[in-house]
XYZ file of C-alpha atoms in Angstrom:
392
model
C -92.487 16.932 8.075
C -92.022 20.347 7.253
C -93.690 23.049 8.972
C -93.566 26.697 8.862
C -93.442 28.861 12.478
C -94.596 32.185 12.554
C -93.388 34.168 15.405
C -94.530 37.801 16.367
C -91.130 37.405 18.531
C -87.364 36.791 16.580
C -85.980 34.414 19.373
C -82.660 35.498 19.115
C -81.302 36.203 21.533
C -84.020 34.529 23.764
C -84.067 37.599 25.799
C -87.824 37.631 27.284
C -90.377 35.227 28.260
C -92.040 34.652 24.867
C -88.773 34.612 23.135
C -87.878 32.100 25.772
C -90.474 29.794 24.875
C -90.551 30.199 20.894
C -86.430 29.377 21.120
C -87.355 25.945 22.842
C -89.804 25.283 20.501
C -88.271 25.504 17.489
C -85.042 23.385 19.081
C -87.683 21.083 19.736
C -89.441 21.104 16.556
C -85.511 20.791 14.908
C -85.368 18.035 15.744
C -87.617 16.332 14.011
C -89.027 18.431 11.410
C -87.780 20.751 9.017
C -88.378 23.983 10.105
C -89.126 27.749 8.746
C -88.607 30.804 10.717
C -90.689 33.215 9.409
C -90.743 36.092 11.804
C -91.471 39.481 12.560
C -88.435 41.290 14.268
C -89.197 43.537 17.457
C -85.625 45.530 17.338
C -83.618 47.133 14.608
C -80.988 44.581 13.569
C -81.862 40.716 13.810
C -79.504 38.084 13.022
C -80.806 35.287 11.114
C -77.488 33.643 10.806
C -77.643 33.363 14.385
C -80.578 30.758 14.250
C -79.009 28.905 12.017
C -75.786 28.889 13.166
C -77.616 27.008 16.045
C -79.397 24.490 14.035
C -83.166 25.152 15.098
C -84.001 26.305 11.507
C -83.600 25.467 7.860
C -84.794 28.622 6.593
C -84.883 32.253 8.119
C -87.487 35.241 6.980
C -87.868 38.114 9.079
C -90.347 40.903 8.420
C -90.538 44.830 10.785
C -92.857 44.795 13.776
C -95.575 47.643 13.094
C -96.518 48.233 16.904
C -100.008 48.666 18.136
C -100.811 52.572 18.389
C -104.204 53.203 19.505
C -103.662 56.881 18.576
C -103.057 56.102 14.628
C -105.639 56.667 11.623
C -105.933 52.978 11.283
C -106.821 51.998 14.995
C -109.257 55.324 15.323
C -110.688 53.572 12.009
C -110.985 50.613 13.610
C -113.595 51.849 16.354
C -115.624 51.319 13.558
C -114.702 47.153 12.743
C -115.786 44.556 14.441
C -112.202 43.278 14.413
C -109.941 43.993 17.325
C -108.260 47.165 16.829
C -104.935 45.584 17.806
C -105.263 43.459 14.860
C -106.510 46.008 12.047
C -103.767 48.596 13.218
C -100.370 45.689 13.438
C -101.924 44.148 10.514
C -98.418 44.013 7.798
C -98.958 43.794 4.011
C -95.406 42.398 3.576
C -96.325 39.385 5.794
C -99.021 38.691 4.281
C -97.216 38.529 1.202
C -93.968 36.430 2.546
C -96.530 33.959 3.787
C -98.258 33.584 0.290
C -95.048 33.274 -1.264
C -93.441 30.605 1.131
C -97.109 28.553 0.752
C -96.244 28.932 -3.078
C -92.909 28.280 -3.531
C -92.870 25.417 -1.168
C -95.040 22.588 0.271
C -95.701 22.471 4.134
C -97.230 19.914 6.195
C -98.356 22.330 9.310
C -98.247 26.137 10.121
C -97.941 27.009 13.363
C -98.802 30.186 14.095
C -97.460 31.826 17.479
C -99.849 34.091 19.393
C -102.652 35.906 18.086
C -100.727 38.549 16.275
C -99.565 35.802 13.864
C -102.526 33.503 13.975
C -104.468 36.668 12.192
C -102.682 35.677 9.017
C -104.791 32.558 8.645
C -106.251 34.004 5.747
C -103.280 33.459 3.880
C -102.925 29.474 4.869
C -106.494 28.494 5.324
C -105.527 25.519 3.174
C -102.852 24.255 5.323
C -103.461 22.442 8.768
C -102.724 24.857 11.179
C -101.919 24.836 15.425
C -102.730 28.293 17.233
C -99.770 28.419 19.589
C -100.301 30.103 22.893
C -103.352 31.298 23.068
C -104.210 34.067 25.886
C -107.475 35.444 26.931
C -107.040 35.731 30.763
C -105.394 38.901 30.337
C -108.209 40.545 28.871
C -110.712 39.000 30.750
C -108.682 39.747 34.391
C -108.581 43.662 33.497
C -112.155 43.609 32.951
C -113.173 42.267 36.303
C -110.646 44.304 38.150
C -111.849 47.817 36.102
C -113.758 49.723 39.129
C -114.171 52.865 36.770
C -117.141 52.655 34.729
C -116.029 54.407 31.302
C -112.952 52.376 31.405
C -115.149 49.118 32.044
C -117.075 50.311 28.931
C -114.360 50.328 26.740
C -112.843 47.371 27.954
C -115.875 45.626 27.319
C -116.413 46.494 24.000
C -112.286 45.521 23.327
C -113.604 41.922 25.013
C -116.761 41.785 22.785
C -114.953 42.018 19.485
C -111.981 40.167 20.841
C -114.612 37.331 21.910
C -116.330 37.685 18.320
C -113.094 37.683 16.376
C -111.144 34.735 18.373
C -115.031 32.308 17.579
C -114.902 32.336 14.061
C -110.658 32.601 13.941
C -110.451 29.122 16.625
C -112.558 26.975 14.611
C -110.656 27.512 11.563
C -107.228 25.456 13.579
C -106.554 22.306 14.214
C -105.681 22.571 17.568
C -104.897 25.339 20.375
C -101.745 25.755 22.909
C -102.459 27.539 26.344
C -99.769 27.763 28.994
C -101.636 26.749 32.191
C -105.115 24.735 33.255
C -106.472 28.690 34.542
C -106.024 29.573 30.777
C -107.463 25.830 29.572
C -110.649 26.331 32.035
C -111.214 29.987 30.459
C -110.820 29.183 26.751
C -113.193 26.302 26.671
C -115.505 28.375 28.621
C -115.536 30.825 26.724
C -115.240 29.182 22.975
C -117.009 25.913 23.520
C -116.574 24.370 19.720
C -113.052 24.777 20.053
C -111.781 21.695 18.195
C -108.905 21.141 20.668
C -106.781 22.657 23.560
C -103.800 21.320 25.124
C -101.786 22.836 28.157
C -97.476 23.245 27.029
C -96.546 25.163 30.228
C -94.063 27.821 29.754
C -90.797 25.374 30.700
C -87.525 25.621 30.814
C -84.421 23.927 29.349
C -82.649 22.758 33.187
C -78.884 21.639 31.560
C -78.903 25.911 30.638
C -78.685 26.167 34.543
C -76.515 23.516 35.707
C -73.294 25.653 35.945
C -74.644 29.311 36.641
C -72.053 30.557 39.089
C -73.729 32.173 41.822
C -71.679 34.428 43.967
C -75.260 36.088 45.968
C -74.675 39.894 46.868
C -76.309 40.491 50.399
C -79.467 42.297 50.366
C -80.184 42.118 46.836
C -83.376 41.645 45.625
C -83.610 41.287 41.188
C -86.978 42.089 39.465
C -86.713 41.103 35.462
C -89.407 42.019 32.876
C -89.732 44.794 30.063
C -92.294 48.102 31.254
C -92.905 47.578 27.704
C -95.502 44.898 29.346
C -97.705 47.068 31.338
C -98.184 43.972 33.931
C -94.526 44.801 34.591
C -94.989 48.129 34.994
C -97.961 47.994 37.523
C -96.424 45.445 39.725
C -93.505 47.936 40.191
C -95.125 50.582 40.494
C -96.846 49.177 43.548
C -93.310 46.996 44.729
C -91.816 50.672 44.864
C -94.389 52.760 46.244
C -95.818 50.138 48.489
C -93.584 47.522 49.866
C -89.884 48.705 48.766
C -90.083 51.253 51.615
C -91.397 49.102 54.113
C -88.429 46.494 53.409
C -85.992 49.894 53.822
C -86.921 50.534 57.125
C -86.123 47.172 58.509
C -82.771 46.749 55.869
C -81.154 50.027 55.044
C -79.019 48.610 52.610
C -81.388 46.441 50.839
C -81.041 47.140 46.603
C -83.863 47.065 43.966
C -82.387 46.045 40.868
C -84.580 45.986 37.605
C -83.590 44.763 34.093
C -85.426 45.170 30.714
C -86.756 47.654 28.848
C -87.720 50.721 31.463
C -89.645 52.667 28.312
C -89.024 55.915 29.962
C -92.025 55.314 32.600
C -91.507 57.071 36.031
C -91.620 55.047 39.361
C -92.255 56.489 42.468
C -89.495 58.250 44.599
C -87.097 55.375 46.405
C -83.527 55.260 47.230
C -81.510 52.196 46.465
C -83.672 51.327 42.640
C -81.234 50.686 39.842
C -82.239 50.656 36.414
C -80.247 47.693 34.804
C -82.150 48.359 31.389
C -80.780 45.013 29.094
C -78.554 43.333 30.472
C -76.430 40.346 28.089
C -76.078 37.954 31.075
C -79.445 38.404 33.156
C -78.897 34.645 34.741
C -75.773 35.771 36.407
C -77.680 38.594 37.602
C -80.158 36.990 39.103
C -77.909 33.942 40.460
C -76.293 36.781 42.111
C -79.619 38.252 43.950
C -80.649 36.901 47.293
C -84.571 37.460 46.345
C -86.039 37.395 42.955
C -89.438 39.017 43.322
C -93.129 38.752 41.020
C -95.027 41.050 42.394
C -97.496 40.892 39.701
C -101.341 41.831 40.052
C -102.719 41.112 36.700
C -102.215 39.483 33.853
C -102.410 35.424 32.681
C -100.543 32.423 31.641
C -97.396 31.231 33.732
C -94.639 33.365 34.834
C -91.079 32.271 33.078
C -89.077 34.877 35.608
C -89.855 32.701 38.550
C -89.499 29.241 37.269
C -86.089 31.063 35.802
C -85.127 32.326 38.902
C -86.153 28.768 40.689
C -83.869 27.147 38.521
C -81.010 28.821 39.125
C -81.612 29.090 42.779
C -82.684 32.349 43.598
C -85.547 32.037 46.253
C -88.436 33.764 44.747
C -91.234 36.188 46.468
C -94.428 36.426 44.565
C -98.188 37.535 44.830
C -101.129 34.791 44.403
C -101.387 36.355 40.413
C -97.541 36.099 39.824
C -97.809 32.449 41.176
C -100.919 31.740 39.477
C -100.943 28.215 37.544
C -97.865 27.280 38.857
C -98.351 24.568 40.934
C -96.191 25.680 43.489
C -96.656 25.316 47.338
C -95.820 28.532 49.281
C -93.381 28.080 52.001
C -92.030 24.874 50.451
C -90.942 26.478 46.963
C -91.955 29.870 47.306
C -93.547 32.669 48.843
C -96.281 33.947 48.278
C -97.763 37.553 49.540
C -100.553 39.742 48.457
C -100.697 42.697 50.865
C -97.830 45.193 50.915
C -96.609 44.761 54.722
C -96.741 40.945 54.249
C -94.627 40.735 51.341
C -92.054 42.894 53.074
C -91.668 40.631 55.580
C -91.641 37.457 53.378
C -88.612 39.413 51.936
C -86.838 40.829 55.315
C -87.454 36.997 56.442
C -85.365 35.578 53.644
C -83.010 38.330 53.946
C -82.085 37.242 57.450
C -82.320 33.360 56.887
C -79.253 31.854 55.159
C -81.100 28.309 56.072
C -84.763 29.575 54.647
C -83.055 30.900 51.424
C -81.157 27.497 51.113
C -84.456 25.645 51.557
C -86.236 27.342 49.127
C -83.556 26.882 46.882
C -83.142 23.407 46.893
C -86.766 22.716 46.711
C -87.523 25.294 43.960
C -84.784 23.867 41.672
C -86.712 20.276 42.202
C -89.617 21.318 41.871
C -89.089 22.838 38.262
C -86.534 19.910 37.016
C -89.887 17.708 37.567
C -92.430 19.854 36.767
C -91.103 22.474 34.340
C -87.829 20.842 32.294
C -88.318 21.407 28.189
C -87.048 17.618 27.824
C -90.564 16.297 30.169
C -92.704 18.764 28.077
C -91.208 18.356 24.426
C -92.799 15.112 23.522
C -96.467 16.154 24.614
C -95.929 18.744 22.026
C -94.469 17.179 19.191
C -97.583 13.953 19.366
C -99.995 17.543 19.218
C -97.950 18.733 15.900
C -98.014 15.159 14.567
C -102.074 15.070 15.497
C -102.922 18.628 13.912
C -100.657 17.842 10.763
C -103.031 14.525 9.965
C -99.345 12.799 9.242
């Protein structure tokens, strides 16, 4: 079968969660179908030989990432649209166009379309069977119930109303829809009823990456990995540094912060011992060498690939009830799990002290993912959905 993949992410190198999860896909997919790549690329200089070099894709297009700005003449224009303004403002002419000319120039079986900054496009392959992959409305629907100020619970509200509006008519028009946990399954067929079909594909990971990652733990380390770029990210360390970090430094003078990803120039609040790691080639080394990985996260939806990374490898992992959310995980057994600032400082300083706890954890966590979370357990329910959506 041959199906085309449209990615708002290039997955290579798979160096964040959604590239994570788009790379496994299409290695998947590879091996079975003929496969597409037609992407758009989120940094200066992509490599398409790369993805081919690894044999996850036949073909290779990659198109510039216009990023959302709320402040340009097209999203103030789009106060005025019933459309989302994310949407009118990323919208790109010369993806559009690549997609017209790939339906035209060649026959596909299936289009997958990843997120909804690709599945807009389905204008331009209405005709084609189509699967909506990784669909996420928790995010806008958790900032909305956690908005105390009223002007900013208007505006939300109207972003959720024409989100809501949009995503009716855009659903019914695909075979089928991907979500990444049952929180985000409840939610979408709550919300869009006539949906035609949803299936959970958890966020997973690929265990024989994680066999042989050395680990060689610094003491008192503690690893948080995500891009500020995210403003999840940003919020949960924003409150890690100015709420908890302290707390831990009192009890463990020498513990270390250490951050990687993409800090976007946003300030955190005064702390000693935070490093900015910014991008870092070999993050799973990194965080193999971290006592704690932490996921301190307070909003936000789906399920979180930094702990189920950092459970794989081994790292014991600290998280709030939101980071953990749709997980499956039992806290104390593979995790822990903390929601108020002095609580989650002593989860930490616990694990800090306990070679035996941290081992524990460990053991348990990497179990607990190989059964749970492994691409090769996952893979088939996803393929029968492509098969199913294609009609093949």
């Amino acid at each position: 079968m041959r199906i085309l993949f449209l990615s708002r992410w290039f997955p290579f190198p798979a160096n964040n969660g959604s590239k994570l999860r788009i790379h496994n896909l299409l290695r998947g997919l590879s091996q079975h179908h003929d496969v597409t790549l037609l992407s758009f690329s989120d940094q200066p200089e992509v490599s398409r030989e790369a993805v081919k070099s690894q044999s996850v894709c036949s073909d290779v297009h990659v198109i510039p990432w216009h990023e959302f700005d709320p402040h340009s003449l097209r999203a103030r224009l789009g106060f005025l649209s019933l459309k989302p303004r994310s949407v009118i403002d990323t919208f790109s002419r010369e993806m559009a166009e690549k997609i017209t000319e790939l339906l035209s120039t060649r026959q596909y079986d299936l289009v997958i379309a990843s997120q909804l900054s690709t599945a807009a496009y389905h204008p331009y392959f209405r005709h084609v069977p189509a699967v909506f992959e990784e669909l996420e409305i928790g995010l806008s629907l958790d900032d909305l119930r956690r908005t105390l100020d009223w002007k900013k619970r208007l505006r939300l509200s109207l972003t959720w109303f024409k989100l809501h509006r949009y995503l009716s008519r855009l659903l019914d028009s695909f075979q089928a829809v991907t979500v990444v946990s049952k929180q985000e399954e409840q939610l979408v067929l709550e919300n869009f009823p006539k949906v035609k079909r949803v299936q959970v594909i958890p966020n997973c990971m690929n265990m024989d990456e994680y066999t042989d990652v050395h680990r060689d733990v610094r003491p008192n380390t503690l690893i948080f990995t995500g891009s500020f770029r995210y403003y999840v990210n940003y919020d949960a360390m924003k409150w890690f540094v100015g709420e908890v970090f302290p707390l831990i430094l009192e009890e463990v003078p020498s513990a270390e912060l250490i951050i990687t990803g993409d800090h976007a120039d946003l300030p955190l609040p005064p702390c000693k011992n935070v490093t900015l790691a910014g991008y870092v080639d070999d993050v799973k080394s990194l965080i193999a060498s971290s006592t704690v990985a932490l996921a301190p996260l307070l909003s936000g939806g789906g399920t979180r690939l930094k702990i189920l990374e950092a459970m794989a490898i081994g790292t014991p992992v600290v998280a709030t009830s939101k980071g953990a959310e749709g997980l499956g995980a039992v806290p104390g057994e593979h995790l822990c799990l903390a929601d108020d600032p002095r609580q989650f400082a002593e989860n930490i300083i616990h694990l800090l002290g306990d070679v035996r706890l941290r081992n524990r954890n460990s053991k348990n966590a990497r179990q607990f993912v190989a059964e749970n979370y492994d691409w090769h357990g996952v893979m088939p329910f996803f393929l029968e959905l492509v098969e199913r959506a294609s009609g093949k």
